[in-house]
Coordinates of C-alpha atoms (C1' of nucleotides) in Angstrom, one line a residue:
Chain A
X1375 CA 28.0 6.6 -15.2
X1376 CA 27.2 5.9 -11.6
X1377 CA 24.2 3.6 -11.4
X1378 CA 21.7 4.6 -8.7
X1379 CA 21.5 1.2 -7.3
X1380 CA 23.6 -1.9 -6.9
X1381 CA 21.2 -4.0 -8.9
X1382 CA 21.5 -1.7 -11.9
X1383 CA 25.3 -1.7 -11.6
X1384 CA 25.6 -5.5 -11.3
X1385 CA 23.0 -6.0 -14.0
X1386 CA 25.0 -3.9 -16.5
X1387 CA 28.2 -5.5 -15.5
X1388 CA 26.9 -9.0 -15.9
X1389 CA 25.1 -8.1 -19.1
X1390 CA 28.2 -6.8 -20.8
X1391 CA 30.3 -9.8 -19.5
X1392 CA 27.8 -12.2 -20.9
X1393 CA 27.4 -10.4 -24.2
X1394 CA 31.1 -10.1 -24.7
X1395 CA 31.7 -13.7 -23.8
X1396 CA 33.8 -13.0 -20.7
X1397 CA 31.3 -15.4 -19.1
X1398 CA 30.9 -18.3 -21.5
X1399 CA 27.6 -19.5 -22.8
X1400 CA 26.1 -22.3 -20.8
X1401 CA 28.3 -21.4 -17.9
X1402 CA 26.7 -22.0 -14.5
X1403 CA 26.2 -18.9 -12.3
X1404 CA 26.5 -19.7 -8.6
X1405 CA 25.0 -17.0 -6.5
X1406 CA 27.3 -17.1 -3.5
X1407 CA 30.4 -17.4 -5.8
X1408 CA 29.3 -14.4 -7.9
X1409 CA 28.2 -12.3 -5.0
X1410 CA 31.5 -12.5 -3.1
X1411 CA 33.3 -12.0 -6.4
X1412 CA 31.4 -8.8 -7.1
X1413 CA 31.5 -7.7 -3.5
X1414 CA 27.8 -7.6 -2.8
X1415 CA 25.3 -9.8 -1.0
X1416 CA 23.1 -12.3 -2.7
X1417 CA 19.9 -10.2 -2.5
X1418 CA 20.8 -7.7 -5.2
X1419 CA 22.6 -10.3 -7.2
X1420 CA 19.5 -12.4 -7.4
X1421 CA 17.5 -9.4 -8.6
X1422 CA 20.0 -8.8 -11.3
X1423 CA 19.9 -12.4 -12.4
X1424 CA 16.2 -12.3 -12.5
X1425 CA 16.4 -9.3 -14.8
X1426 CA 18.9 -11.1 -17.0
X1427 CA 16.5 -14.0 -17.2
X1428 CA 13.7 -11.6 -18.4
X1429 CA 16.1 -10.4 -21.1
X1430 CA 16.7 -14.0 -22.1
X1431 CA 20.4 -14.0 -21.4
X1432 CA 20.2 -16.3 -18.4
X1433 CA 18.2 -19.4 -17.8
X1434 CA 17.0 -20.2 -14.3
X1435 CA 15.7 -23.5 -13.0
X1436 CA 14.0 -23.4 -9.6
X1437 CA 16.1 -24.8 -6.8
X1438 CA 18.8 -25.7 -9.3
X1439 CA 20.3 -22.4 -10.4
X1440 CA 21.1 -20.1 -13.2
X1441 CA 23.2 -20.5 -16.3
X1442 CA 24.1 -18.3 -19.2
X1443 CA 22.1 -19.2 -22.3
X1444 CA 23.7 -21.0 -25.1
X1445 CA 23.9 -20.0 -28.7
X1446 CA 22.4 -21.9 -31.6
X1447 CA 22.2 -20.8 -35.2
X1448 CA 18.5 -21.6 -35.6
X1449 CA 17.7 -19.0 -32.9
X1450 CA 19.8 -16.4 -34.6
X1451 CA 17.9 -17.0 -37.8
X1452 CA 14.6 -16.6 -35.9
X1453 CA 15.9 -13.4 -34.5
X1454 CA 16.7 -12.1 -37.9
X1455 CA 13.2 -13.0 -39.2
X1456 CA 11.8 -10.7 -36.5
X1457 CA 14.3 -8.0 -37.2
X1458 CA 13.3 -8.0 -40.9
X1459 CA 9.8 -7.1 -39.9
X1460 CA 10.4 -4.8 -37.0
X1461 CA 13.2 -2.8 -38.6
X1462 CA 11.3 -2.3 -41.8
X1463 CA 8.5 -0.9 -39.7
X1464 CA 11.1 1.3 -38.0
X1465 CA 12.2 2.7 -41.4
X1466 CA 8.6 3.4 -42.4
X1467 CA 8.0 5.3 -39.2
X1468 CA 11.4 7.0 -39.2
X1469 CA 10.8 8.4 -42.7
X1470 CA 7.7 10.1 -41.4
X1471 CA 8.9 11.3 -38.0
X1472 CA 12.6 11.8 -38.3
X1473 CA 13.9 15.2 -37.6
X1474 CA 16.5 16.8 -39.9
X1475 CA 19.0 16.8 -37.1
X1476 CA 18.5 13.1 -36.7
X1477 CA 19.0 12.6 -40.4
X1478 CA 22.2 14.5 -40.3
X1479 CA 23.4 12.5 -37.4
X1480 CA 22.6 9.3 -39.3
X1481 CA 24.7 10.5 -42.2
X1482 CA 27.5 11.2 -39.8
X1483 CA 27.3 7.6 -38.5
X1484 CA 27.6 6.4 -42.1
X1485 CA 30.7 8.5 -42.7
X1486 CA 32.3 7.3 -39.5
X1487 CA 31.5 3.7 -40.4
X1488 CA 33.0 4.0 -43.8
X1489 CA 36.2 5.5 -42.4
X1490 CA 36.5 2.6 -39.9
X1491 CA 36.2 0.2 -42.8
X1492 CA 39.1 1.9 -44.6
X1493 CA 41.4 2.6 -41.7
X1494 CA 41.2 -0.4 -39.5
X1495 CA 39.7 -3.0 -41.7
X1496 CA 40.1 -5.8 -39.2
X1497 CA 38.8 -4.3 -35.9
X1498 CA 35.9 -6.5 -35.3
X1499 CA 34.5 -4.6 -32.4
X1500 CA 34.6 -1.2 -33.9
X1501 CA 33.1 -2.5 -37.1
X1502 CA 30.2 -4.2 -35.3
X1503 CA 29.4 -1.2 -33.3
X1504 CA 29.5 1.0 -36.4
X1505 CA 27.0 -1.3 -38.0
X1506 CA 24.7 -1.4 -35.0
X1507 CA 24.9 2.4 -34.5
X1508 CA 23.2 2.8 -37.9
X1509 CA 20.4 0.5 -37.0
X1510 CA 20.0 2.0 -33.5
X1511 CA 19.6 5.5 -34.9
X1512 CA 16.8 4.5 -37.2
X1513 CA 15.0 2.6 -34.6
X1514 CA 15.2 5.5 -32.2
X1515 CA 13.9 7.8 -34.8
X1516 CA 10.8 5.7 -35.3
X1517 CA 9.3 7.2 -32.2
X1518 CA 7.5 4.0 -31.4
X1519 CA 8.5 3.3 -27.7
X1520 CA 7.7 -0.4 -27.8
X1521 CA 9.6 -0.9 -31.0
X1522 CA 12.6 0.9 -29.5
X1523 CA 12.6 -1.1 -26.3
X1524 CA 12.0 -4.4 -28.0
X1525 CA 14.8 -4.0 -30.5
X1526 CA 17.4 -2.1 -28.5
X1527 CA 16.9 -3.7 -25.1
X1528 CA 16.1 -7.3 -26.0
X1529 CA 16.9 -8.4 -29.5
X1530 CA 20.1 -6.5 -30.0
X1531 CA 21.9 -7.7 -26.9
X1532 CA 21.3 -11.2 -28.1
X1533 CA 22.5 -10.4 -31.6
X1534 CA 25.7 -8.8 -30.2
X1535 CA 26.3 -11.9 -28.1
X1536 CA 26.0 -14.1 -31.1
X1537 CA 28.4 -12.0 -33.0
X1538 CA 31.0 -12.1 -30.3
X1539 CA 30.6 -15.8 -30.0
X1540 CA 31.0 -16.6 -33.6
X1541 CA 34.0 -14.3 -33.5
X1542 CA 34.0 -13.9 -37.2
X1543 CA 34.2 -10.8 -39.2
X1544 CA 30.9 -10.2 -40.8
X1545 CA 30.9 -11.7 -44.3
X1546 CA 30.0 -8.7 -46.3
X1547 CA 30.9 -5.5 -44.5
X1548 CA 31.4 -3.5 -47.7
X1549 CA 28.1 -4.5 -49.2
X1550 CA 26.3 -3.9 -46.0
X1551 CA 27.6 -0.4 -45.9
X1552 CA 26.4 0.3 -49.4
X1553 CA 23.0 -1.0 -48.4
X1554 CA 23.0 1.3 -45.4
X1555 CA 23.7 4.2 -47.7
X1556 CA 20.8 3.4 -50.0
X1557 CA 18.5 3.2 -47.0
X1558 CA 19.8 6.5 -45.8
X1559 CA 19.1 8.1 -49.2
X1560 CA 15.5 6.8 -49.1
X1561 CA 15.1 8.2 -45.6
X1562 CA 16.4 11.6 -46.8
X1563 CA 13.8 11.6 -49.5
X1564 CA 11.2 10.7 -46.9
X1565 CA 10.4 7.6 -48.9
X1566 CA 9.2 5.3 -46.2
X1567 CA 8.0 2.6 -48.5
X1568 CA 11.4 2.3 -50.2
X1569 CA 13.4 2.6 -47.0
X1570 CA 11.3 -0.1 -45.5
X1571 CA 11.8 -2.4 -48.4
X1572 CA 15.5 -1.9 -48.5
X1573 CA 15.9 -2.5 -44.8
X1574 CA 13.9 -5.7 -45.1
X1575 CA 16.1 -6.9 -47.9
X1576 CA 19.2 -5.8 -46.1
X1577 CA 18.5 -8.0 -43.1
X1578 CA 17.2 -10.8 -45.2
X1579 CA 20.5 -10.9 -47.0
X1580 CA 22.3 -11.3 -43.7
X1581 CA 19.9 -14.0 -42.7
X1582 CA 20.5 -15.9 -46.0
X1583 CA 24.2 -15.8 -45.3
X1584 CA 23.5 -17.4 -41.9
X1585 CA 21.3 -20.0 -43.4
X1586 CA 23.9 -21.0 -45.9
X1587 CA 26.7 -21.2 -43.4
X1588 CA 27.4 -24.6 -42.1
X1589 CA 27.5 -25.0 -38.3
X1590 CA 31.2 -25.6 -38.1
X1591 CA 32.1 -22.5 -40.0
X1592 CA 30.0 -20.2 -37.9
X1593 CA 29.6 -21.6 -34.4
Chain B
X1048 CA -1.2 -25.2 -10.9
X1049 CA 1.2 -25.0 -7.9
X1050 CA 4.0 -22.7 -8.8
X1051 CA 7.3 -24.1 -7.9
X1052 CA 8.4 -21.0 -6.1
X1053 CA 6.8 -18.1 -4.3
X1054 CA 8.2 -15.6 -6.7
X1055 CA 6.4 -17.4 -9.6
X1056 CA 3.2 -17.6 -7.7
X1057 CA 3.2 -13.9 -6.6
X1058 CA 4.2 -12.8 -10.1
X1059 CA 1.3 -14.6 -11.7
X1060 CA -1.1 -13.3 -9.1
X1061 CA 0.0 -9.7 -9.5
X1062 CA 0.1 -10.0 -13.2
X1063 CA -3.5 -11.1 -13.4
X1064 CA -4.6 -8.5 -10.9
X1065 CA -2.9 -5.8 -12.9
X1066 CA -4.2 -7.0 -16.3
X1067 CA -7.7 -7.4 -15.1
X1068 CA -7.6 -4.0 -13.4
X1069 CA -8.1 -5.3 -9.9
X1070 CA -5.1 -3.2 -9.2
X1071 CA -5.7 0.1 -10.9
X1072 CA -3.4 1.8 -13.4
X1073 CA -1.0 4.2 -11.8
X1074 CA -1.6 2.7 -8.4
X1075 CA 1.3 2.8 -6.1
X1076 CA 2.7 -0.6 -5.0
X1077 CA 4.2 -0.4 -1.5
X1078 CA 6.4 -3.4 -0.7
X1079 CA 5.6 -3.9 3.0
X1080 CA 1.9 -3.3 2.4
X1081 CA 1.8 -5.9 -0.4
X1082 CA 4.0 -8.4 1.2
X1083 CA 2.0 -8.6 4.4
X1084 CA -1.2 -8.7 2.3
X1085 CA 0.1 -11.6 0.3
X1086 CA 1.6 -13.3 3.3
X1087 CA 5.2 -13.4 2.2
X1088 CA 8.3 -11.4 3.0
X1089 CA 9.7 -8.6 0.9
X1090 CA 12.4 -10.5 -0.8
X1091 CA 10.3 -12.6 -3.1
X1092 CA 7.9 -9.8 -3.6
X1093 CA 10.7 -7.5 -4.8
X1094 CA 11.8 -10.1 -7.3
X1095 CA 8.2 -10.5 -8.6
X1096 CA 8.0 -6.7 -9.0
X1097 CA 11.3 -6.7 -10.8
X1098 CA 9.9 -9.2 -13.2
X1099 CA 6.7 -7.2 -13.7
X1100 CA 8.9 -4.2 -14.5
X1101 CA 10.7 -6.2 -17.2
X1102 CA 7.4 -7.1 -18.6
X1103 CA 6.5 -3.3 -18.6
X1104 CA 3.5 -3.7 -16.4
X1105 CA 5.1 -1.9 -13.5
X1106 CA 7.4 1.2 -13.4
X1107 CA 10.0 1.4 -10.7
X1108 CA 11.9 4.5 -9.6
X1109 CA 15.0 3.9 -7.5
X1110 CA 14.4 4.8 -3.8
X1111 CA 10.9 5.9 -4.6
X1112 CA 8.9 2.9 -5.4
X1113 CA 6.8 1.0 -7.9
X1114 CA 3.6 1.8 -9.5
X1115 CA 1.3 0.1 -12.1
X1116 CA 1.9 1.6 -15.5
X1117 CA -0.8 3.8 -17.0
X1118 CA -2.7 3.4 -20.2
X1119 CA -2.7 5.7 -23.1
X1120 CA -4.2 5.3 -26.5
X1121 CA -1.0 6.2 -28.3
X1122 CA 0.8 3.3 -26.8
X1123 CA -1.9 0.9 -27.7
X1124 CA -1.7 2.2 -31.3
X1125 CA 2.1 1.6 -31.3
X1126 CA 1.5 -1.9 -30.0
X1127 CA -0.9 -2.6 -32.8
X1128 CA 1.7 -1.4 -35.4
X1129 CA 4.1 -4.0 -34.0
X1130 CA 1.4 -6.7 -34.0
X1131 CA 0.7 -6.0 -37.6
X1132 CA 4.2 -6.9 -38.6
X1133 CA 4.9 -9.7 -36.1
X1134 CA 1.6 -11.5 -36.5
X1135 CA 1.7 -11.4 -40.3
X1136 CA 5.1 -13.0 -40.0
X1137 CA 3.6 -15.6 -37.7
X1138 CA 1.0 -16.4 -40.4
X1139 CA 3.6 -16.8 -43.0
X1140 CA 5.6 -19.2 -40.8
X1141 CA 2.5 -21.0 -39.6
X1142 CA 1.4 -21.7 -43.1
X1143 CA 4.6 -23.6 -43.6
X1144 CA 5.1 -25.3 -40.3
X1145 CA 1.6 -25.9 -39.0
X1146 CA 0.6 -29.5 -38.4
X1147 CA -2.8 -30.8 -39.5
X1148 CA -3.7 -31.3 -35.9
X1149 CA -2.9 -27.7 -35.1
X1150 CA -5.0 -26.6 -38.0
X1151 CA -7.9 -28.7 -36.8
X1152 CA -7.6 -27.2 -33.4
X1153 CA -7.6 -23.7 -34.9
X1154 CA -10.8 -24.5 -36.7
X1155 CA -12.3 -25.7 -33.4
X1156 CA -11.4 -22.4 -31.8
X1157 CA -13.2 -20.5 -34.5
X1158 CA -16.3 -22.7 -34.0
X1159 CA -16.3 -22.0 -30.3
X1160 CA -15.8 -18.3 -30.9
X1161 CA -18.8 -18.2 -33.2
X1162 CA -21.0 -20.0 -30.7
X1163 CA -20.0 -17.5 -28.0
X1164 CA -21.0 -14.7 -30.2
X1165 CA -24.4 -16.2 -30.8
X1166 CA -25.1 -17.4 -27.3
X1167 CA -23.9 -14.8 -24.9
X1168 CA -23.4 -11.9 -27.1
X1169 CA -22.5 -9.5 -24.4
X1170 CA -20.0 -11.5 -22.3
X1171 CA -16.9 -9.3 -22.7
X1172 CA -14.4 -11.6 -21.1
X1173 CA -15.4 -14.7 -23.0
X1174 CA -15.5 -12.8 -26.2
X1175 CA -12.0 -11.3 -25.7
X1176 CA -10.5 -14.6 -24.8
X1177 CA -12.0 -16.3 -27.8
X1178 CA -10.5 -13.6 -30.0
X1179 CA -7.1 -14.0 -28.4
X1180 CA -7.2 -17.7 -28.6
X1181 CA -7.2 -17.6 -32.3
X1182 CA -4.2 -15.3 -32.4
X1183 CA -2.3 -17.3 -29.8
X1184 CA -2.8 -20.5 -31.8
X1185 CA -1.3 -19.1 -34.9
X1186 CA 1.6 -17.6 -33.1
X1187 CA 2.4 -20.9 -31.4
X1188 CA 2.2 -22.6 -34.7
X1189 CA 4.8 -20.3 -36.2
X1190 CA 7.5 -22.3 -34.4
X1191 CA 9.6 -19.1 -33.9
X1192 CA 10.5 -19.1 -30.2
X1193 CA 11.3 -15.4 -30.0
X1194 CA 8.1 -14.5 -31.8
X1195 CA 6.1 -16.7 -29.5
X1196 CA 7.7 -15.2 -26.4
X1197 CA 7.5 -11.6 -27.5
X1198 CA 3.9 -11.7 -28.6
X1199 CA 2.4 -14.0 -25.9
X1200 CA 4.5 -13.0 -22.9
X1201 CA 5.0 -9.3 -23.5
X1202 CA 2.7 -7.6 -26.0
X1203 CA -0.5 -9.5 -25.3
X1204 CA -0.6 -9.0 -21.6
X1205 CA -0.5 -5.3 -22.3
X1206 CA -3.2 -5.6 -24.9
X1207 CA -5.4 -7.5 -22.5
X1208 CA -4.9 -4.8 -19.9
X1209 CA -5.9 -2.1 -22.3
X1210 CA -9.1 -4.0 -23.2
X1211 CA -10.1 -4.5 -19.6
X1212 CA -9.4 -0.8 -18.9
X1213 CA -11.4 0.5 -21.8
X1214 CA -14.2 -1.9 -20.7
X1215 CA -15.8 -1.6 -24.0
X1216 CA -17.0 -4.4 -26.2
X1217 CA -14.8 -4.5 -29.2
X1218 CA -16.4 -2.5 -31.9
X1219 CA -16.6 -5.1 -34.6
X1220 CA -16.8 -8.6 -33.2
X1221 CA -18.8 -10.1 -36.1
X1222 CA -16.5 -8.7 -38.8
X1223 CA -13.4 -9.7 -36.8
X1224 CA -14.7 -13.3 -36.7
X1225 CA -15.2 -13.3 -40.5
X1226 CA -11.7 -12.0 -41.0
X1227 CA -10.5 -14.8 -38.7
X1228 CA -12.3 -17.3 -40.9
X1229 CA -10.6 -16.0 -44.0
X1230 CA -7.2 -16.2 -42.4
X1231 CA -8.0 -19.7 -41.4
X1232 CA -8.9 -20.7 -44.9
X1233 CA -5.7 -19.3 -46.2
X1234 CA -3.8 -21.3 -43.7
X1235 CA -5.6 -24.4 -44.6
X1236 CA -4.5 -23.9 -48.2
X1237 CA -1.0 -23.3 -47.0
X1238 CA -1.1 -19.9 -48.6
X1239 CA 1.3 -18.1 -46.3
X1240 CA 1.4 -15.0 -48.5
X1241 CA -2.3 -14.5 -48.4
X1242 CA -2.7 -15.4 -44.7
X1243 CA 0.0 -12.9 -43.9
X1244 CA -1.7 -10.2 -45.9
X1245 CA -5.1 -10.9 -44.3
X1246 CA -3.7 -10.8 -40.8
X1247 CA -1.9 -7.5 -41.4
X1248 CA -5.1 -6.0 -42.7
X1249 CA -7.1 -7.5 -39.9
X1250 CA -5.0 -5.9 -37.2
X1251 CA -4.7 -2.7 -39.2
X1252 CA -8.5 -2.4 -39.2
X1253 CA -8.5 -2.7 -35.4
X1254 CA -5.8 0.0 -35.2
X1255 CA -7.8 2.3 -37.5
X1256 CA -10.8 2.0 -35.2
X1257 CA -8.5 3.0 -32.3
X1258 CA -7.1 5.9 -34.2
X1259 CA -10.5 7.3 -35.0
X1260 CA -11.9 6.8 -31.5
X1261 CA -11.8 10.0 -29.5
X1262 CA -10.1 9.8 -26.1
X1263 CA -13.3 10.2 -24.1
X1264 CA -15.0 7.3 -25.9
X1265 CA -12.3 4.9 -25.3
X1266 CA -10.3 5.6 -22.3
Chain C
dT1318 C1' 28.5 -56.0 -10.5
dA1319 C1' 24.4 -53.4 -10.9
dT1320 C1' 20.6 -51.1 -8.6
dC1321 C1' 18.2 -49.0 -5.2
dC1322 C1' 17.9 -46.5 -1.1
dT1323 C1' 19.8 -43.4 2.5
dT1324 C1' 22.4 -39.8 4.0
dC1325 C1' 25.0 -35.7 3.3
dT1326 C1' 26.5 -31.5 1.2
dA1327 C1' 26.1 -27.7 -1.7
dT1328 C1' 23.0 -24.4 -3.4
dT1329 C1' 18.9 -21.9 -3.8
dG1330 C1' 14.6 -19.9 -1.5
dT1331 C1' 12.8 -17.1 2.3
dA1332 C1' 12.6 -14.3 6.4
dG1333 C1' 13.7 -10.6 9.3
dA1334 C1' 16.8 -6.8 10.8
dC1335 C1' 19.5 -2.8 9.6
dA1336 C1' 21.1 1.1 6.6
dA1337 C1' 20.4 4.6 3.0
dT1338 C1' 17.4 7.6 0.7
dC1339 C1' 13.3 10.3 -0.4
dT1340 C1' 9.2 13.1 0.7
dA1341 C1' 6.4 15.8 3.6
dT1342 C1' 5.7 18.7 7.4
dG1343 C1' 6.7 22.6 10.1
dG1344 C1' 9.2 26.5 11.3
dA1345 C1' 12.3 30.5 10.5
dA1346 C1' 14.0 34.2 7.6
dG1347 C1' 13.4 37.4 3.9
Chain D
dC33 C1' 3.0 35.8 2.4
dT34 C1' 6.5 33.3 0.2
dT35 C1' 10.6 30.7 0.1
dC36 C1' 14.0 28.1 2.0
dC37 C1' 15.9 24.8 5.2
dA38 C1' 15.9 21.3 8.8
dT39 C1' 14.0 17.5 10.8
dA40 C1' 11.0 13.4 11.1
dG41 C1' 8.6 9.7 9.2
dA42 C1' 7.9 6.4 5.8
dT43 C1' 9.8 3.6 2.2
dT44 C1' 13.1 1.3 -0.4
dG45 C1' 17.9 -0.9 -0.7
dT46 C1' 21.0 -4.1 1.4
dC47 C1' 22.9 -7.6 4.4
dT48 C1' 23.0 -11.7 7.4
dA49 C1' 21.0 -15.9 9.0
dC50 C1' 18.0 -19.7 8.5
dA51 C1' 15.0 -23.2 6.0
dA52 C1' 14.0 -26.1 2.0
dT53 C1' 15.4 -28.5 -1.9
dA54 C1' 18.2 -31.0 -5.4
dG55 C1' 22.0 -33.7 -6.6
dA56 C1' 26.0 -36.6 -5.3
dA57 C1' 28.3 -40.0 -2.7
dG58 C1' 28.3 -44.2 -0.4
dG59 C1' 26.7 -48.4 1.4
dA60 C1' 23.5 -52.3 1.4
dT61 C1' 21.1 -55.8 -1.1
dA62 C1' 19.9 -58.7 -5.0

DNA sequence: TATCCTTCTATTGTAGACAATCTATGGAAG
DNA sequence: CTTCCATAGATTGTCTACAATAGAAGGATA
């Protein structure tokens, strides 16, 4: 797990800290402070911050400084709109290109996820990662490099951050799992059109929940 | 047009140079060489390169260096697949949110584009920018910040780069314009569903052309 | 008392020097 | 002649010091 360069290491470290909320949204990031804290000089730190800015997790203002981005519900909704369209595409492509091994692995993810729901039905972290694993696997199977990079590297970090911030168990874990299973079946039958449709509907349902949630309940 | 910081300025400069092909694909980018050439020190240059890497226009290998990314047809096709889905979404949203002023401006873009086609029917650059203007306007009108950023900042730079590289006039400019006009009409009538469909078909047609073009003809 | 200006401090932006790493060249051994 | 290793050069990664800028504090004036 050794990163080959300090920038990579620091970037990963800060990314995780921000996503998990260890560094709070809107918190100011002072370069000298952070660099001494992390035991490096300002050079690499600046490059890491720059990268976080590109990934939209940090906002920089010239000559003023950097701060962690905030969270607002509207943005999350916008993200989900995009996911609806990109992940349905991912399903369409995955149905064509997915290897049998990948399909098998996807099934295993579902089984694990179900077991998590039964066993430790309150573990937020595990539950979230189980959910995301399913989506990740499909995206990877699409074979579209841009799609993979956009969704996994950019959108999903932000989605994870939101979920940590809202610190709520997802509203409908059981139903979500069932929808996952349907999508899986469609993929098994190589029915890209159906899988695509189901995925779109799956994410749209989640978005609807968001839209109907009042600010105070969620954020 | 003064950038507030050297990094911004250098970034813009390199971005344009790469997109327009003044710096060739796969060309190696040596830090000291570039920095002296641009009259700055390596610090800001490195940050600019980092940013270009995030935007997928430059590839960096630790301890080895940076080089401009290459171009391959398959990647362009993958990009168009994504555009199909994201820009159709943009149409759907734009039909809802677009102001009358924005609609008027979009119409003006079309008129200009048509005139360009008539007058200087070989000017590649003008033609391309006219085409892109139309798409940009709709994306902006969607009001979805992530959508705007993803398409305009990330995907389109790469699309432009490909077009400059292939150095061919687009195959079907006249037909493309007509399709634009249809999309415009749908937006005028606030028919998001139709506009979305037409945009999807519009981009798909372009992709089909790409898919049927042999390597040698295009790249 | 409120407002404007000046000065000062904290923080970011930039430059240049040093350390760590990779690649290529050349020679020695099989 | 080929393969391997060692050394040298070039290039990137990192650190420290300095310059430039923004924002805050404090005083002077109306």
